[in-house]
Each structure stands twice: as C-alpha cells, then as structure tokens.
mmCIF file of C-alpha atoms in Angstrom:
data_model
loop_
_atom_site.group_PDB
_atom_site.id
_atom_site.type_symbol
_atom_site.label_atom_id
_atom_site.label_comp_id
_atom_site.label_asym_id
_atom_site.label_seq_id
_atom_site.Cartn_x
_atom_site.Cartn_y
_atom_site.Cartn_z
ATOM 1 C CA UNK A 156 100.307 95.407 84.203
ATOM 2 C CA UNK A 157 97.364 95.045 86.567
ATOM 3 C CA UNK A 158 98.470 97.935 88.734
ATOM 4 C CA UNK A 159 98.558 97.861 92.510
ATOM 5 C CA UNK A 160 96.162 95.243 93.853
ATOM 6 C CA UNK A 161 94.517 95.545 97.237
ATOM 7 C CA UNK A 162 92.260 93.160 99.065
ATOM 8 C CA UNK A 163 89.686 93.134 100.372
ATOM 9 C CA UNK A 164 88.011 96.140 98.761
ATOM 10 C CA UNK A 165 85.569 96.431 101.635
ATOM 11 C CA UNK A 166 85.838 95.142 105.178
ATOM 12 C CA UNK A 167 83.277 95.429 107.935
ATOM 13 C CA UNK A 168 84.299 94.147 111.327
ATOM 14 C CA UNK A 169 83.412 94.510 114.960
ATOM 15 C CA UNK A 170 85.464 96.394 117.484
ATOM 16 C CA UNK A 171 88.172 94.224 118.989
ATOM 17 C CA UNK A 172 88.609 92.003 115.959
ATOM 18 C CA UNK A 173 91.842 91.651 114.026
ATOM 19 C CA UNK A 174 91.897 93.113 110.534
ATOM 20 C CA UNK A 175 94.455 92.332 107.837
ATOM 21 C CA UNK A 176 94.706 94.379 104.673
ATOM 22 C CA UNK A 177 96.736 93.095 101.752
ATOM 23 C CA UNK A 178 98.647 94.714 98.942
ATOM 24 C CA UNK A 179 100.445 93.494 95.850
ATOM 25 C CA UNK A 180 102.643 96.239 94.349
ATOM 26 C CA UNK A 181 103.404 96.678 90.675
ATOM 27 C CA UNK A 182 106.007 94.158 89.560
ATOM 28 C CA UNK A 183 109.473 95.691 89.604
ATOM 29 C CA UNK A 184 108.616 98.499 91.998
ATOM 30 C CA UNK A 185 110.767 98.482 95.108
ATOM 31 C CA UNK A 186 109.078 101.127 97.252
ATOM 32 C CA UNK A 187 105.730 100.476 98.897
ATOM 33 C CA UNK A 188 103.563 102.880 100.868
ATOM 34 C CA UNK A 189 100.524 102.517 103.122
ATOM 35 C CA UNK A 190 98.207 105.522 103.477
ATOM 36 C CA UNK A 191 95.006 106.119 105.408
ATOM 37 C CA UNK A 192 92.304 108.575 104.351
ATOM 38 C CA UNK A 193 89.531 109.989 106.509
ATOM 39 C CA UNK A 194 87.341 113.064 106.187
ATOM 40 C CA UNK A 195 88.822 114.558 109.336
ATOM 41 C CA UNK A 196 92.524 113.933 108.719
ATOM 42 C CA UNK A 197 92.753 113.642 104.953
ATOM 43 C CA UNK A 198 95.347 111.386 103.353
ATOM 44 C CA UNK A 199 98.107 110.341 105.751
ATOM 45 C CA UNK A 200 101.200 108.253 105.149
ATOM 46 C CA UNK A 201 101.395 105.441 107.689
ATOM 47 C CA UNK A 202 104.574 103.615 106.681
ATOM 48 C CA UNK A 203 106.750 102.986 103.700
ATOM 49 C CA UNK A 204 109.151 100.234 102.680
ATOM 50 C CA UNK A 205 112.124 100.226 100.383
ATOM 51 C CA UNK A 206 113.367 96.860 99.132
ATOM 52 C CA UNK A 207 111.081 95.189 101.689
ATOM 53 C CA UNK A 208 112.646 97.085 104.603
ATOM 54 C CA UNK A 209 110.534 99.546 106.638
ATOM 55 C CA UNK A 210 112.125 102.974 106.231
ATOM 56 C CA UNK A 211 109.717 105.307 107.988
ATOM 57 C CA UNK A 212 106.880 104.189 110.239
ATOM 58 C CA UNK A 213 106.424 107.488 112.021
ATOM 59 C CA UNK A 214 102.883 107.745 110.706
ATOM 60 C CA UNK A 215 101.713 104.501 112.274
ATOM 61 C CA UNK A 216 99.181 105.681 114.833
ATOM 62 C CA UNK A 217 99.887 103.229 117.647
ATOM 63 C CA UNK A 218 100.999 99.739 118.559
ATOM 64 C CA UNK A 219 97.733 98.278 117.365
ATOM 65 C CA UNK A 220 98.959 98.848 113.817
ATOM 66 C CA UNK A 221 101.682 96.755 112.228
ATOM 67 C CA UNK A 222 102.898 96.317 108.670
ATOM 68 C CA UNK A 223 105.060 93.701 107.034
ATOM 69 C CA UNK A 224 106.576 93.117 103.648
ATOM 70 C CA UNK A 225 107.857 89.537 103.540
ATOM 71 C CA UNK A 226 108.783 89.765 99.859
ATOM 72 C CA UNK A 227 108.820 92.167 96.947
ATOM 73 C CA UNK A 228 105.332 91.256 95.804
ATOM 74 C CA UNK A 229 103.302 91.314 98.999
ATOM 75 C CA UNK A 230 102.624 93.500 102.002
ATOM 76 C CA UNK A 231 100.122 93.442 104.848
ATOM 77 C CA UNK A 232 98.774 96.057 107.220
ATOM 78 C CA UNK A 233 97.313 94.584 110.380
ATOM 79 C CA UNK A 234 95.175 96.210 113.038
ATOM 80 C CA UNK A 235 94.760 94.309 116.278
ATOM 81 C CA UNK A 236 92.515 95.030 118.068
ATOM 82 C CA UNK A 237 90.462 97.239 115.765
ATOM 83 C CA UNK A 238 88.503 100.261 117.021
ATOM 84 C CA UNK A 239 85.717 102.343 115.452
ATOM 85 C CA UNK A 240 88.143 105.254 114.950
ATOM 86 C CA UNK A 241 90.162 103.044 112.598
ATOM 87 C CA UNK A 242 87.327 103.267 110.068
ATOM 88 C CA UNK A 243 88.858 104.771 106.930
ATOM 89 C CA UNK A 244 89.969 104.017 103.400
ATOM 90 C CA UNK A 245 93.425 102.453 103.367
ATOM 91 C CA UNK A 246 95.499 102.881 100.232
ATOM 92 C CA UNK A 247 98.597 101.055 99.173
ATOM 93 C CA UNK A 248 100.963 102.617 96.628
ATOM 94 C CA UNK A 249 104.182 101.555 94.966
ATOM 95 C CA UNK A 250 106.952 103.244 93.031
ATOM 96 C CA UNK A 251 110.454 102.819 91.738
ATOM 97 C CA UNK A 252 113.072 104.021 94.195
ATOM 98 C CA UNK A 253 114.366 107.368 93.048
ATOM 99 C CA UNK A 254 111.125 107.982 91.200
ATOM 100 C CA UNK A 255 108.922 108.181 94.261
ATOM 101 C CA UNK A 256 107.318 111.310 92.878
ATOM 102 C CA UNK A 257 105.260 108.961 90.725
ATOM 103 C CA UNK A 258 103.528 106.703 93.164
ATOM 104 C CA UNK A 259 100.921 104.346 91.779
ATOM 105 C CA UNK A 260 97.971 103.898 94.092
ATOM 106 C CA UNK A 261 95.714 100.923 94.463
ATOM 107 C CA UNK A 262 91.925 101.173 94.626
ATOM 108 C CA UNK A 263 91.913 101.181 98.419
ATOM 109 C CA UNK A 264 90.243 99.122 101.122
ATOM 110 C CA UNK A 265 87.265 100.711 102.833
ATOM 111 C CA UNK A 266 87.333 99.578 106.457
ATOM 112 C CA UNK A 267 84.351 99.973 108.748
ATOM 113 C CA UNK A 268 84.712 99.012 112.400
ATOM 114 C CA UNK A 269 81.429 98.873 114.306
ATOM 115 C CA UNK B 33 109.046 120.074 103.192
ATOM 116 C CA UNK B 34 107.569 123.441 102.264
ATOM 117 C CA UNK B 35 103.944 124.179 103.028
ATOM 118 C CA UNK B 36 101.500 124.745 100.180
ATOM 119 C CA UNK B 37 98.285 126.763 99.993
ATOM 120 C CA UNK B 38 95.504 125.988 97.527
ATOM 121 C CA UNK B 39 91.965 127.311 97.140
ATOM 122 C CA UNK B 40 89.504 124.800 98.593
ATOM 123 C CA UNK B 41 87.320 124.661 95.501
ATOM 124 C CA UNK B 42 87.011 125.846 91.903
ATOM 125 C CA UNK B 43 84.600 125.442 89.023
ATOM 126 C CA UNK B 44 85.455 125.312 85.336
ATOM 127 C CA UNK B 45 83.274 124.978 82.257
ATOM 128 C CA UNK B 46 83.717 121.863 80.195
ATOM 129 C CA UNK B 47 86.051 122.440 77.269
ATOM 130 C CA UNK B 48 87.733 125.423 78.845
ATOM 131 C CA UNK B 49 91.189 125.511 80.381
ATOM 132 C CA UNK B 50 91.252 124.835 84.110
ATOM 133 C CA UNK B 51 93.947 126.793 85.938
ATOM 134 C CA UNK B 52 94.669 125.585 89.459
ATOM 135 C CA UNK B 53 96.943 127.795 91.567
ATOM 136 C CA UNK B 54 99.285 126.752 94.354
ATOM 137 C CA UNK B 55 101.253 128.986 96.660
ATOM 138 C CA UNK B 56 104.521 127.682 98.098
ATOM 139 C CA UNK B 57 106.272 130.852 99.216
ATOM 140 C CA UNK B 58 108.692 129.035 101.553
ATOM 141 C CA UNK B 59 109.965 126.607 98.923
ATOM 142 C CA UNK B 60 113.685 125.992 98.992
ATOM 143 C CA UNK B 61 116.040 125.553 96.067
ATOM 144 C CA UNK B 62 116.086 121.774 96.047
ATOM 145 C CA UNK B 63 112.359 121.208 96.442
ATOM 146 C CA UNK B 64 110.218 120.037 93.560
ATOM 147 C CA UNK B 65 106.551 120.802 92.935
ATOM 148 C CA UNK B 66 104.322 117.773 92.356
ATOM 149 C CA UNK B 67 100.681 117.551 91.372
ATOM 150 C CA UNK B 68 98.373 114.637 92.045
ATOM 151 C CA UNK B 69 94.643 114.305 91.691
ATOM 152 C CA UNK B 70 92.083 112.055 93.304
ATOM 153 C CA UNK B 71 88.896 111.220 91.495
ATOM 154 C CA UNK B 72 86.055 110.260 93.790
ATOM 155 C CA UNK B 73 86.496 106.838 95.421
ATOM 156 C CA UNK B 74 89.805 106.190 93.669
ATOM 157 C CA UNK B 75 93.418 106.367 94.775
ATOM 158 C CA UNK B 76 95.415 109.492 93.948
ATOM 159 C CA UNK B 77 96.986 109.722 90.514
ATOM 160 C CA UNK B 78 100.262 111.406 89.614
ATOM 161 C CA UNK B 79 99.900 114.233 87.096
ATOM 162 C CA UNK B 80 103.156 116.142 86.694
ATOM 163 C CA UNK B 81 106.122 117.576 88.543
ATOM 164 C CA UNK B 82 108.778 120.245 88.056
ATOM 165 C CA UNK B 83 111.666 122.097 89.656
ATOM 166 C CA UNK B 84 111.834 125.494 87.983
ATOM 167 C CA UNK B 85 111.159 125.090 84.298
ATOM 168 C CA UNK B 86 107.660 124.831 82.923
ATOM 169 C CA UNK B 87 106.644 121.272 82.181
ATOM 170 C CA UNK B 88 104.070 119.688 79.916
ATOM 171 C CA UNK B 89 102.867 116.145 79.448
ATOM 172 C CA UNK B 90 99.839 114.460 77.977
ATOM 173 C CA UNK B 91 97.710 115.315 80.981
ATOM 174 C CA UNK B 92 98.605 118.867 81.909
ATOM 175 C CA UNK B 93 101.044 121.756 81.968
ATOM 176 C CA UNK B 94 102.837 123.083 85.011
ATOM 177 C CA UNK B 95 103.831 126.733 85.126
ATOM 178 C CA UNK B 96 106.240 127.714 87.919
ATOM 179 C CA UNK B 97 106.913 131.394 88.559
ATOM 180 C CA UNK B 98 110.459 132.651 88.237
ATOM 181 C CA UNK B 99 110.815 133.098 92.004
ATOM 182 C CA UNK B 100 109.290 129.610 92.446
ATOM 183 C CA UNK B 101 106.936 130.857 95.133
ATOM 184 C CA UNK B 102 103.850 129.773 93.251
ATOM 185 C CA UNK B 103 102.759 127.514 90.431
ATOM 186 C CA UNK B 104 99.737 126.806 88.267
ATOM 187 C CA UNK B 105 98.507 123.496 86.971
ATOM 188 C CA UNK B 106 96.732 123.854 83.656
ATOM 189 C CA UNK B 107 94.308 121.322 82.222
ATOM 190 C CA UNK B 108 94.002 122.680 78.671
ATOM 191 C CA UNK B 109 90.580 121.322 77.716
ATOM 192 C CA UNK B 110 88.757 120.212 80.823
ATOM 193 C CA UNK B 111 86.298 117.332 80.589
ATOM 194 C CA UNK B 112 83.787 116.018 83.104
ATOM 195 C CA UNK B 113 86.269 113.263 83.973
ATOM 196 C CA UNK B 114 88.651 115.903 85.296
ATOM 197 C CA UNK B 115 86.343 116.558 88.247
ATOM 198 C CA UNK B 116 88.544 115.615 91.200
ATOM 199 C CA UNK B 117 90.529 116.912 94.155
ATOM 200 C CA UNK B 118 93.901 118.258 93.007
ATOM 201 C CA UNK B 119 96.852 118.206 95.385
ATOM 202 C CA UNK B 120 99.944 120.386 95.095
ATOM 203 C CA UNK B 121 102.902 118.916 97.000
ATOM 204 C CA UNK B 122 106.378 120.296 97.550
ATOM 205 C CA UNK B 123 109.224 118.044 98.634
ATOM 206 C CA UNK B 124 112.918 117.403 98.331
ATOM 207 C CA UNK B 125 113.533 114.598 95.883
ATOM 208 C CA UNK B 126 116.300 112.392 97.186
ATOM 209 C CA UNK B 127 116.792 108.826 98.226
ATOM 210 C CA UNK B 128 115.577 108.341 101.761
ATOM 211 C CA UNK B 129 112.864 110.951 101.362
ATOM 212 C CA UNK B 130 110.200 109.039 99.527
ATOM 213 C CA UNK B 131 107.336 110.632 101.447
ATOM 214 C CA UNK B 132 104.513 112.609 99.898
ATOM 215 C CA UNK B 133 102.547 114.815 102.282
ATOM 216 C CA UNK B 134 99.069 115.512 100.952
ATOM 217 C CA UNK B 135 97.269 118.662 102.073
ATOM 218 C CA UNK B 136 93.583 119.403 101.617
ATOM 219 C CA UNK B 137 93.860 120.191 97.894
ATOM 220 C CA UNK B 138 91.466 121.974 95.531
ATOM 221 C CA UNK B 139 88.171 120.375 94.667
ATOM 222 C CA UNK B 140 87.726 121.066 90.945
ATOM 223 C CA UNK B 141 84.254 120.681 89.496
ATOM 224 C CA UNK B 142 83.854 120.667 85.728
ATOM 225 C CA UNK B 143 80.474 122.045 84.749
ATOM 226 C CA UNK B 144 78.746 120.789 81.593
#
C-alpha cells in the first residue's frame, strides 16, 4: 500500500487566497484525521471523520477552515481566506475504526502564507 | 484524557538501550498508554500501546508500573535512525473517542 497520500507537499500562497489541501487515506481505513503542527502550538487535531461523516471538528480554528470527505478515498481541508498565521505543516492520518490508536500519518503539506 | 509529563530531551549512545519515561499519575482504569514518535520532517509514527501489562513488539518494549502512574518506552538497541521526538499519550479507547492529543514529547538524540 502507498500509505496516506497528501498533496501538495509544499504550498506558498499570498494572504487572502484560498488554499485547498488534499488527502487520500489508506484503502480500507474508515477514520480520517486532519492535524496542524506549528512550533508554538505543537501538533493539534483539527477534525476527524468516521465513515466520511465529521465526528469532531472542535479543533477547527475558525470559519475560514472547512473540511470535507465526499467519499472514502478522498478528503480536503480548505482555508479561505488564508492568513499568515495559518502557516504550518498540515498532516492527514487514517486508521481503522476501533483501532484508532494506530493512526497512519501522511508526509504532510507545508503551507506558507505570505 | 489524563495528562502526561515527559522530559523535554534525552541523549543515548548508539547501540545502547534508550529508556524514555512518562508520568501519567492521574490515569484512570480504562485509559491506555500509547507511544508515537516523529522523525524530523515526517508525520508521527505509532510505536506501541498498552493498558497494564508490559508489551513488546518489533520496535520497542513498554513497561507500565503496577500502579499505572508511569511507564517507560525502551528501544533496546538504539540506532541513529531512532533520533526523533517521542510522544506518550493516554486516552480512553472506545468508539467515538478516536482523538489523540499530542503533548510536547521527548526529543531523543542518538549519539554516534
């Protein structure tokens, strides 16, 4: 298996622009997680889905952030409009429900907003 | 979920056993201990987990004290590739609680 796939790996954008991050979970996994990592705040869970349904989005910082999972093999995290403080590494992870202790992380997307 | 305390950094000589401590004195009976690590510029990687018995897999061993208030992750023969930040996480494992809350972890440096 190719593991969790994220794209793009790097994104540089200007403040105010829309940013879309993409994730393909491991085939057969039915839980998907979006995390953000910064030096100041560490690794934070933003939202997670189970069977394509958002279960907990309490970590989503504000209305500028939205996440969707239209099917079992694809999810997006969108920031509109982006701000410099959104600069971070965004990780996607997937797991089997009931085995969420073993989350498999993707390589991350490094986002820089100027 | 119970709070964990880890030393911010540790060094270990290559080839020696690396012992990483974690304090979780407020752990409750149904909370598991999980260990992840994050190698520089990569996503975190699951290592091992346990409830109250000691556990071992191909990567590491997990020793949990009898009162469950602390645990130790042991990398038996550390290599340079084990240099990473190691996270100890405590959480209840049940459906509907899929969250992992990462703290600041221990930065382990393996010295040649």
